Tab-separated table of C-alpha atoms and ligand atoms in Angstrom:
chain	number	residue	atom	x	y	z
U	1	MET	CA	45.314	70.517	127.144
U	2	LYS	CA	45.122	68.889	123.913
U	3	ILE	CA	43.113	65.563	123.224
U	4	ASN	CA	42.788	63.628	120.213
U	5	ASP	CA	39.217	62.860	118.735
U	6	PHE	CA	37.560	59.800	120.356
U	7	LYS	CA	37.483	57.771	117.009
U	8	LEU	CA	34.853	55.119	118.070
U	9	GLU	CA	32.558	57.856	119.513
U	10	ARG	CA	32.954	59.957	116.360
U	11	TYR	CA	32.197	56.936	114.159
U	12	PHE	CA	29.016	56.396	116.171
U	13	ALA	CA	28.219	60.064	115.846
U	14	GLN	CA	28.381	59.534	112.150
U	15	HIS	CA	26.118	56.601	111.835
U	16	GLU	CA	24.264	55.642	115.183
U	17	PHE	CA	21.059	57.690	114.526
U	18	THR	CA	20.889	57.311	110.768
U	19	ALA	CA	21.833	53.665	110.075
U	20	LYS	CA	18.891	51.317	109.998
U	21	TYR	CA	20.506	48.653	111.963
U	22	LEU	CA	23.201	48.625	114.790
U	23	PHE	CA	25.254	45.432	114.982
U	24	SER	CA	28.118	46.694	117.200
U	25	SER	CA	26.629	48.506	120.093
U	26	SER	CA	28.121	47.542	123.624
U	27	ASP	CA	24.990	48.725	125.402
U	28	CYS	CA	21.917	46.596	125.848
U	29	ASP	CA	18.471	47.875	124.329
U	30	GLY	CA	17.348	50.790	126.526
U	31	PHE	CA	14.396	49.951	128.887
U	32	GLU	CA	11.372	52.190	128.546
U	33	MET	CA	10.741	54.762	131.376
U	34	LYS	CA	7.388	53.035	131.886
U	35	TYR	CA	9.096	49.732	132.497
U	36	VAL	CA	11.577	51.279	134.995
U	37	LEU	CA	8.769	52.863	137.024
U	38	GLU	CA	6.868	49.789	137.069
U	39	GLN	CA	9.340	47.994	139.110
U	40	ALA	CA	9.388	50.827	141.739
U	41	SER	CA	8.124	50.135	145.349
U	42	ASP	CA	5.535	52.553	146.677
U	43	ASN	CA	8.521	54.424	148.550
U	44	GLU	CA	10.522	54.584	145.279
U	45	MET	CA	7.448	55.874	143.461
U	46	GLY	CA	6.810	58.430	146.187
U	47	LEU	CA	10.545	59.693	145.806
U	48	TRP	CA	10.121	59.837	141.892
U	49	GLU	CA	6.860	61.922	142.190
U	50	LYS	CA	8.247	64.374	144.946
U	51	GLN	CA	11.620	64.861	143.400
U	52	THR	CA	12.333	68.531	142.696
U	53	LEU	CA	14.342	69.544	139.763
U	54	GLY	CA	16.913	71.668	141.616
U	55	TYR	CA	20.615	70.773	142.064
U	56	THR	CA	21.464	67.451	143.846
U	57	GLU	CA	24.468	66.503	146.037
U	58	SER	CA	27.780	66.570	144.259
U	59	GLU	CA	28.587	62.984	145.604
U	60	GLY	CA	25.362	61.734	144.380
U	61	HIS	CA	21.893	61.369	145.920
U	62	PRO	CA	22.399	59.516	149.336
U	63	LEU	CA	19.785	56.933	148.594
U	64	LEU	CA	21.411	56.163	145.210
U	65	ARG	CA	24.676	55.805	146.979
U	66	LYS	CA	23.106	53.444	149.373
U	67	ALA	CA	21.640	51.442	146.416
U	68	ILE	CA	25.065	51.343	144.847
U	69	MET	CA	26.771	50.099	148.014
U	70	GLN	CA	24.707	46.891	147.990
U	71	TYR	CA	27.034	45.658	145.412
U	72	TYR	CA	30.367	46.270	147.371
U	73	ASN	CA	31.406	44.493	150.385
U	74	SER	CA	33.696	47.260	151.749
U	75	GLY	CA	32.806	50.756	152.489
U	76	ASN	CA	29.732	52.922	152.875
U	77	LEU	CA	27.987	56.021	151.191
U	78	THR	CA	31.305	57.997	151.745
U	79	ASN	CA	33.205	55.542	149.383
U	80	VAL	CA	31.088	56.625	146.359
U	81	VAL	CA	31.090	59.369	143.884
U	82	VAL	CA	28.384	59.542	141.106
U	83	ALA	CA	28.918	61.133	137.722
U	84	SER	CA	28.855	59.967	133.965
U	85	PRO	CA	31.376	57.156	133.486
U	86	GLY	CA	33.310	59.068	130.846
U	87	GLU	CA	33.470	62.136	133.308
U	88	LEU	CA	34.787	59.848	136.090
U	89	ASN	CA	37.431	58.363	133.946
U	90	PHE	CA	38.496	61.919	132.869
U	91	ILE	CA	38.541	63.155	136.385
U	92	THR	CA	40.373	60.125	137.779
U	93	MET	CA	43.285	60.496	135.333
U	94	ASN	CA	43.545	64.194	135.981
U	95	VAL	CA	43.576	63.845	139.749
U	96	LEU	CA	46.122	60.699	139.897
U	97	LEU	CA	48.565	61.716	137.205
U	98	GLN	CA	51.309	64.075	136.303
U	99	ALA	CA	53.406	64.616	133.127
U	100	GLY	CA	56.050	62.025	133.146
U	101	ASP	CA	54.131	59.290	135.158
U	102	HIS	CA	53.981	55.880	133.404
U	103	VAL	CA	50.674	54.159	133.061
U	104	VAL	CA	49.962	50.459	131.823
U	105	VAL	CA	46.650	50.044	130.105
U	106	VAL	CA	44.887	47.079	128.604
U	107	SER	CA	44.913	47.023	124.826
U	108	PRO	CA	42.848	47.137	122.653
U	109	CYS	CA	40.796	49.534	124.809
U	110	TYR	CA	38.037	51.886	124.844
U	111	GLN	CA	39.926	54.893	123.801
U	112	SER	CA	39.227	57.221	126.635
U	113	LEU	CA	41.157	54.822	129.037
U	114	SER	CA	44.305	55.565	127.086
U	115	GLU	CA	43.588	58.901	125.444
U	116	VAL	CA	43.236	60.945	128.598
U	117	VAL	CA	46.503	59.532	129.925
U	118	LYS	CA	48.175	60.667	126.744
U	119	SER	CA	46.773	64.110	126.927
U	120	LEU	CA	48.467	64.609	130.153
U	121	ASN	CA	51.856	63.760	128.697
U	122	CYS	CA	52.251	60.606	130.596
U	123	GLU	CA	54.179	57.661	129.186
U	124	ILE	CA	52.030	54.630	128.484
U	125	SER	CA	52.474	50.957	127.821
U	126	TYR	CA	49.877	48.516	126.312
U	127	TRP	CA	49.078	45.280	127.972
U	128	GLN	CA	48.054	43.010	125.117
U	129	PRO	CA	46.165	39.608	125.092
U	130	ASP	CA	47.158	36.417	123.246
U	131	LEU	CA	45.649	36.767	119.726
U	132	GLY	CA	44.305	33.279	119.613
U	133	SER	CA	42.483	33.264	122.918
U	134	TRP	CA	42.262	36.909	123.961
U	135	GLU	CA	43.893	35.685	127.308
U	136	PHE	CA	45.799	38.492	129.291
U	137	ASP	CA	48.829	37.151	131.037
U	138	PRO	CA	49.772	39.089	134.402
U	139	ALA	CA	53.432	37.931	133.973
U	140	GLU	CA	53.392	39.927	130.750
U	141	LEU	CA	52.092	42.947	132.383
U	142	GLU	CA	54.820	42.738	134.980
U	143	THR	CA	57.409	43.159	132.334
U	144	LEU	CA	55.837	46.538	131.365
U	145	ILE	CA	56.216	47.981	134.905
U	146	ARG	CA	58.888	50.875	135.368
U	147	SER	CA	60.202	52.754	138.247
U	148	ASN	CA	57.768	55.521	137.553
U	149	THR	CA	54.607	53.314	136.987
U	150	ARG	CA	51.775	55.093	138.828
U	151	LEU	CA	48.699	53.492	137.528
U	152	ILE	CA	47.478	50.247	136.012
U	153	ILE	CA	44.163	50.519	134.014
U	154	LEU	CA	42.208	47.331	133.769
U	155	ASN	CA	38.824	46.598	132.169
U	156	PHE	CA	37.270	43.295	132.770
U	157	PRO	CA	34.863	42.278	131.388
U	158	HIS	CA	36.755	43.565	128.435
U	159	ASN	CA	35.561	45.858	125.681
U	160	PRO	CA	36.051	44.793	122.835
U	161	THR	CA	37.189	41.171	123.248
U	162	GLY	CA	34.928	39.856	126.112
U	163	ALA	CA	37.958	38.618	127.862
U	164	TYR	CA	37.843	38.066	131.821
U	165	LEU	CA	40.331	37.226	134.416
U	166	LYS	CA	40.419	34.373	136.946
U	167	ARG	CA	40.583	35.513	140.526
U	168	GLN	CA	44.148	34.198	140.941
U	169	GLN	CA	45.261	36.451	137.933
U	170	LEU	CA	43.676	39.502	139.586
U	171	ASP	CA	45.502	38.867	142.810
U	172	GLU	CA	48.755	38.500	140.833
U	173	ILE	CA	48.085	41.987	139.365
U	174	ILE	CA	47.321	43.433	142.813
U	175	CYS	CA	50.636	41.917	144.090
U	176	ILE	CA	52.430	43.636	141.179
U	177	ALA	CA	50.753	46.948	141.879
U	178	GLU	CA	51.353	46.694	145.621
U	179	LYS	CA	55.046	46.095	145.038
U	180	HIS	CA	55.283	49.203	143.036
U	181	ASN	CA	52.829	51.150	144.963
U	182	ALA	CA	50.755	51.691	142.018
U	183	TRP	CA	47.037	52.600	141.753
U	184	ILE	CA	44.618	50.279	139.910
U	185	PHE	CA	41.795	51.851	138.032
U	186	SER	CA	39.412	49.094	137.149
U	187	ASP	CA	36.720	49.940	134.533
U	188	GLU	CA	34.052	47.441	135.520
U	189	MET	CA	31.381	48.754	133.232
U	190	TYR	CA	30.277	45.495	132.186
U	191	ARG	CA	30.180	43.979	135.707
U	192	LYS	CA	27.621	41.080	136.370
U	193	LEU	CA	27.188	40.260	132.486
U	194	MET	CA	28.721	36.761	133.031
U	195	ILE	CA	28.496	34.650	130.010
U	196	SER	CA	30.841	31.746	130.932
U	197	GLU	CA	30.924	29.643	134.040
U	198	MET	CA	34.009	31.637	135.283
U	199	PRO	CA	33.414	32.925	138.915
U	200	GLU	CA	32.596	36.595	139.109
U	201	LEU	CA	35.502	38.802	140.277
U	202	PRO	CA	35.083	41.057	143.297
U	203	PRO	CA	35.281	44.816	142.526
U	204	ILE	CA	38.882	46.122	142.876
U	205	SER	CA	37.923	48.570	145.444
U	206	ASP	CA	36.850	45.753	147.721
U	207	ILE	CA	40.283	44.020	147.657
U	208	TYR	CA	42.960	46.577	146.996
U	209	VAL	CA	43.368	49.870	149.076
U	210	LYS	CA	44.565	51.755	146.056
U	211	GLY	CA	41.965	50.283	143.795
U	212	ILE	CA	39.226	52.297	142.086
U	213	SER	CA	36.238	50.699	140.673
U	214	LEU	CA	34.123	52.239	137.883
U	215	TRP	CA	30.649	50.948	136.965
U	216	GLY	CA	27.265	52.491	135.723
U	217	THR	CA	24.005	51.796	134.353
U	218	SER	CA	24.598	51.860	130.640
U	219	LYS	CA	25.734	48.195	129.906
U	220	THR	CA	24.607	45.863	132.643
U	221	PHE	CA	21.304	47.663	133.259
U	222	GLY	CA	20.324	48.620	129.808
U	223	LEU	CA	19.958	52.280	131.018
U	224	ALA	CA	22.590	54.233	128.908
U	225	GLY	CA	20.282	57.356	128.641
U	226	LEU	CA	20.489	58.051	132.410
U	227	ARG	CA	24.127	58.793	131.960
U	228	ILE	CA	24.774	57.527	135.502
U	229	GLY	CA	28.033	55.893	136.637
U	230	TRP	CA	29.901	55.858	139.813
U	231	LEU	CA	33.383	55.341	141.265
U	232	VAL	CA	34.046	53.367	144.552
U	233	ALA	CA	37.391	53.529	146.232
U	234	GLN	CA	38.743	53.106	149.774
U	235	ASP	CA	40.872	56.183	149.632
U	236	LYS	CA	38.870	59.084	150.928
U	237	ALA	CA	41.444	61.813	150.065
U	238	PHE	CA	41.250	60.523	146.339
U	239	LEU	CA	37.503	60.684	146.437
U	240	ASN	CA	37.491	64.340	147.905
U	241	LYS	CA	39.683	65.395	144.981
U	242	VAL	CA	37.253	63.736	142.416
U	243	VAL	CA	34.316	65.640	143.850
U	244	ALA	CA	36.313	69.024	143.864
U	245	PHE	CA	37.262	68.403	140.235
U	246	LYS	CA	33.598	67.667	139.369
U	247	ASP	CA	32.899	71.198	140.235
U	248	TYR	CA	34.430	72.121	137.008
U	249	LEU	CA	32.418	69.776	134.974
U	250	SER	CA	28.752	68.645	135.672
U	251	ILE	CA	28.799	69.725	139.425
U	252	CYS	CA	26.125	67.239	140.088
U	253	SER	CA	24.042	64.580	138.217
U	254	SER	CA	20.618	64.689	136.719
U	255	ALA	CA	18.023	64.534	139.553
U	256	PRO	CA	15.564	62.297	137.647
U	257	SER	CA	18.235	59.944	136.442
U	258	GLU	CA	19.387	59.504	140.072
U	259	ILE	CA	16.136	58.218	141.090
U	260	LEU	CA	15.714	56.101	138.001
U	261	ALA	CA	19.092	54.523	138.575
U	262	MET	CA	18.292	53.869	142.281
U	263	ILE	CA	15.120	51.979	141.246
U	264	ALA	CA	17.092	49.779	138.795
U	265	LEU	CA	19.943	49.012	141.238
U	266	ASN	CA	17.158	48.074	143.853
U	267	HIS	CA	15.710	45.569	141.398
U	268	PRO	CA	18.478	44.170	139.538
U	269	GLU	CA	16.673	40.850	138.493
U	270	LYS	CA	14.270	43.061	136.444
U	271	PHE	CA	17.186	44.562	134.434
U	272	ILE	CA	20.235	42.246	134.508
U	273	GLN	CA	18.440	38.935	133.895
U	274	PRO	CA	16.640	40.007	130.688
U	275	ASN	CA	19.837	41.524	129.341
U	276	LEU	CA	21.831	38.399	130.008
U	277	LYS	CA	19.270	36.169	128.390
U	278	LYS	CA	19.227	38.274	125.253
U	279	ILE	CA	23.178	38.306	125.137
U	280	LYS	CA	23.394	34.593	125.557
U	281	ALA	CA	20.852	33.841	122.916
U	282	ASN	CA	22.446	36.160	120.495
U	283	ILE	CA	25.880	34.628	121.108
U	284	GLU	CA	24.323	31.330	120.242
U	285	VAL	CA	22.931	32.569	116.926
U	286	PHE	CA	26.185	34.115	116.210
U	287	SER	CA	28.184	31.090	116.859
U	288	ALA	CA	26.295	29.054	114.387
U	289	PHE	CA	26.662	31.730	111.842
U	290	THR	CA	30.523	32.007	112.223
U	291	LEU	CA	30.718	28.181	112.125
U	292	HIS	CA	28.776	28.403	108.826
U	293	HIS	CA	31.093	31.197	107.585
U	294	ASN	CA	34.314	29.983	109.077
U	295	GLU	CA	36.210	30.859	106.065
U	296	LEU	CA	35.433	34.548	106.767
U	297	PHE	CA	35.127	34.893	110.453
U	298	THR	CA	37.156	33.677	113.618
U	299	PHE	CA	34.937	34.093	116.564
U	300	ILE	CA	36.285	33.724	120.134
U	301	PRO	CA	33.046	33.816	122.281
U	302	PRO	CA	33.259	36.363	125.131
U	303	LYS	CA	33.682	35.082	128.639
U	304	ALA	CA	31.829	38.061	130.060
U	305	GLY	CA	30.322	41.327	128.886
U	306	SER	CA	28.171	42.304	125.804
U	307	VAL	CA	30.630	42.358	122.848
U	308	ALA	CA	33.208	40.260	121.013
U	309	PHE	CA	35.982	41.196	118.619
U	310	VAL	CA	35.758	39.082	115.678
U	311	LYS	CA	38.547	38.416	113.167
U	312	MET	CA	37.824	38.798	109.534
U	313	ASN	CA	39.484	37.008	106.592
U	314	ILE	CA	38.959	39.678	103.997
U	315	HIS	CA	41.091	41.521	101.397
U	316	GLU	CA	40.206	45.121	102.203
U	317	PRO	CA	40.805	47.034	105.462
U	318	ALA	CA	37.890	46.310	108.124
U	319	LEU	CA	37.077	50.089	108.035
U	320	ASP	CA	36.483	49.879	104.211
U	321	PHE	CA	34.242	46.855	104.706
U	322	CYS	CA	32.260	48.547	107.492
U	323	ASN	CA	31.836	51.798	105.549
U	324	ARG	CA	30.613	49.802	102.453
U	325	LEU	CA	28.244	47.701	104.553
U	326	VAL	CA	26.548	50.622	106.188
U	327	GLU	CA	26.145	52.430	102.855
U	328	GLU	CA	24.808	49.477	100.906
U	329	THR	CA	22.666	47.698	103.723
U	330	GLY	CA	22.172	50.353	106.572
U	331	ILE	CA	23.969	47.896	109.005
U	332	MET	CA	26.225	49.831	111.256
U	333	THR	CA	29.365	47.949	112.446
U	334	VAL	CA	32.429	49.036	114.356
U	335	PRO	CA	35.971	48.137	112.594
U	336	GLY	CA	39.001	47.355	114.701
U	337	GLU	CA	40.463	50.614	113.495
U	338	MET	CA	38.212	52.468	116.157
U	339	PHE	CA	40.347	50.644	118.695
U	340	HIS	CA	43.626	51.509	117.075
U	341	TYR	CA	44.177	47.891	116.650
U	342	PRO	CA	46.082	46.263	113.704
U	343	GLY	CA	44.523	43.683	111.530
U	344	LYS	CA	40.931	43.075	110.402
U	345	PHE	CA	38.399	43.028	113.172
U	346	LEU	CA	34.959	43.710	113.801
U	347	ARG	CA	33.398	44.474	117.185
U	348	VAL	CA	29.959	42.767	117.564
U	349	GLY	CA	27.483	43.695	120.134
U	350	PHE	CA	25.028	41.056	121.503
U	351	GLY	CA	22.770	43.377	123.688
U	352	ARG	CA	19.988	44.144	121.085
U	353	ARG	CA	16.939	42.237	120.539
U	354	ASN	CA	16.738	42.637	116.659
U	355	PHE	CA	20.304	40.911	116.604
U	356	PRO	CA	19.098	37.657	114.658
U	357	GLU	CA	17.193	39.886	112.054
U	358	VAL	CA	20.314	42.006	111.498
U	359	LEU	CA	22.472	38.941	111.144
U	360	GLU	CA	20.115	37.570	108.472
U	361	LYS	CA	20.448	40.821	106.556
U	362	LEU	CA	24.297	40.611	106.960
U	363	GLU	CA	24.274	36.936	105.683
U	364	THR	CA	22.175	37.893	102.515
U	365	TYR	CA	24.699	40.602	101.942
U	366	LEU	CA	27.616	38.396	102.346
U	367	ASP	CA	25.978	35.706	99.911
U	368	GLN	CA	25.344	38.283	97.213
U	369	THR	CA	28.602	40.428	97.307
U	370	THR	CA	31.538	39.511	95.167
U	371	ARG	CA	33.622	42.063	96.775
U	372	ILE	CA	35.220	40.386	99.861
L	401	PLP	C1	34.908	50.045	128.823
L	401	PLP	C2	33.982	51.273	128.800
L	401	PLP	N1	34.233	52.159	129.694
L	401	PLP	C3	33.367	53.141	129.819
L	401	PLP	C4	32.508	53.472	128.947
L	401	PLP	C5	31.609	54.596	128.923
L	401	PLP	O1	30.218	54.389	129.388
L	401	PLP	P1	29.033	55.317	129.137
L	401	PLP	O2	28.782	55.239	127.743
L	401	PLP	O3	28.051	54.950	130.099
L	401	PLP	O4	29.435	56.875	129.482
L	401	PLP	C6	32.207	52.501	127.863
L	401	PLP	C7	31.142	52.596	126.816
L	401	PLP	O5	31.115	52.012	125.837
L	401	PLP	C8	33.085	51.351	127.808
L	401	PLP	O6	32.922	50.446	126.861
């Protein structure tokens, strides 16, 4: 199997731990261990202290799976498999797809959603949003369906645009999938980060028998370092195949991470609310900034999630701008090129508490430079 480099992750690898400021991260600030443990009940603290560091169950700790299933209306512990989100994406594509299958994927997208499909020699079509609104139209998705379409890959809240769907649109997509007997893999990594007043969508696994939901602790809970994610699906045969494939990768998850993830999932208000508050405040600051610099930036505020994809009116490619910015100011940003997207775009991440400070530094740079 040959797979192309993951451009976004390689770009992060180059700058994330050396740049002074991060302006494009999609995760929220990581909570401290101390904070997570302070939220634990006596029972949970007992589990944490007595946890041994042997292997754990391949499907995930039963108490973690129980904590996860509080967020789903359909299914029980046997409908969940725990692993890192990237691993679950990789396994799902390998389990579901064969060379020659056709897949429709949202675009622009987090590269692994399309790249693993391509590595399996599948045909791929990209479902793109309207440029002026980032609205995705299900009627357009339908035009992409072929007789060999096996899978539709969704990602709402959407990275990088912050787009979201109305319930009726999701139902239309399910009708299309049903008609063609296709699976839906729904990357719901940013679930519950609701910015607008739009009603929250149910996870796909609750409403479609061939629906597979992916979520994890990195974005919504501010716990990316745990490396914990999970799949929920109604189809047990599919889930059994996922667990069997996992034997060739991590086999099981990190025991301490499983307990910490369980604590967070059992106390969501202590994790999600602070993140949402920070994201909303940062969006407000950024809206004012883009209004002031409307000759340079076109900002469509995200409807959900922690990121936005901002159009830049500059002369050079976005990648050149971002490279120069990090060299001259220490501010790391992610250009649209990392999403294989044409045009000049910048992904902006709202989940960091130093966002206003970094924005000030960006503004000083823009005021001083003569090169854009
Ligand atoms: C849409 C999407 N899916 C999956 C992932 C992977 O999540 P994790 O970093 O927790 O492995 C990310 C991370 O940025 C993402 O944005």
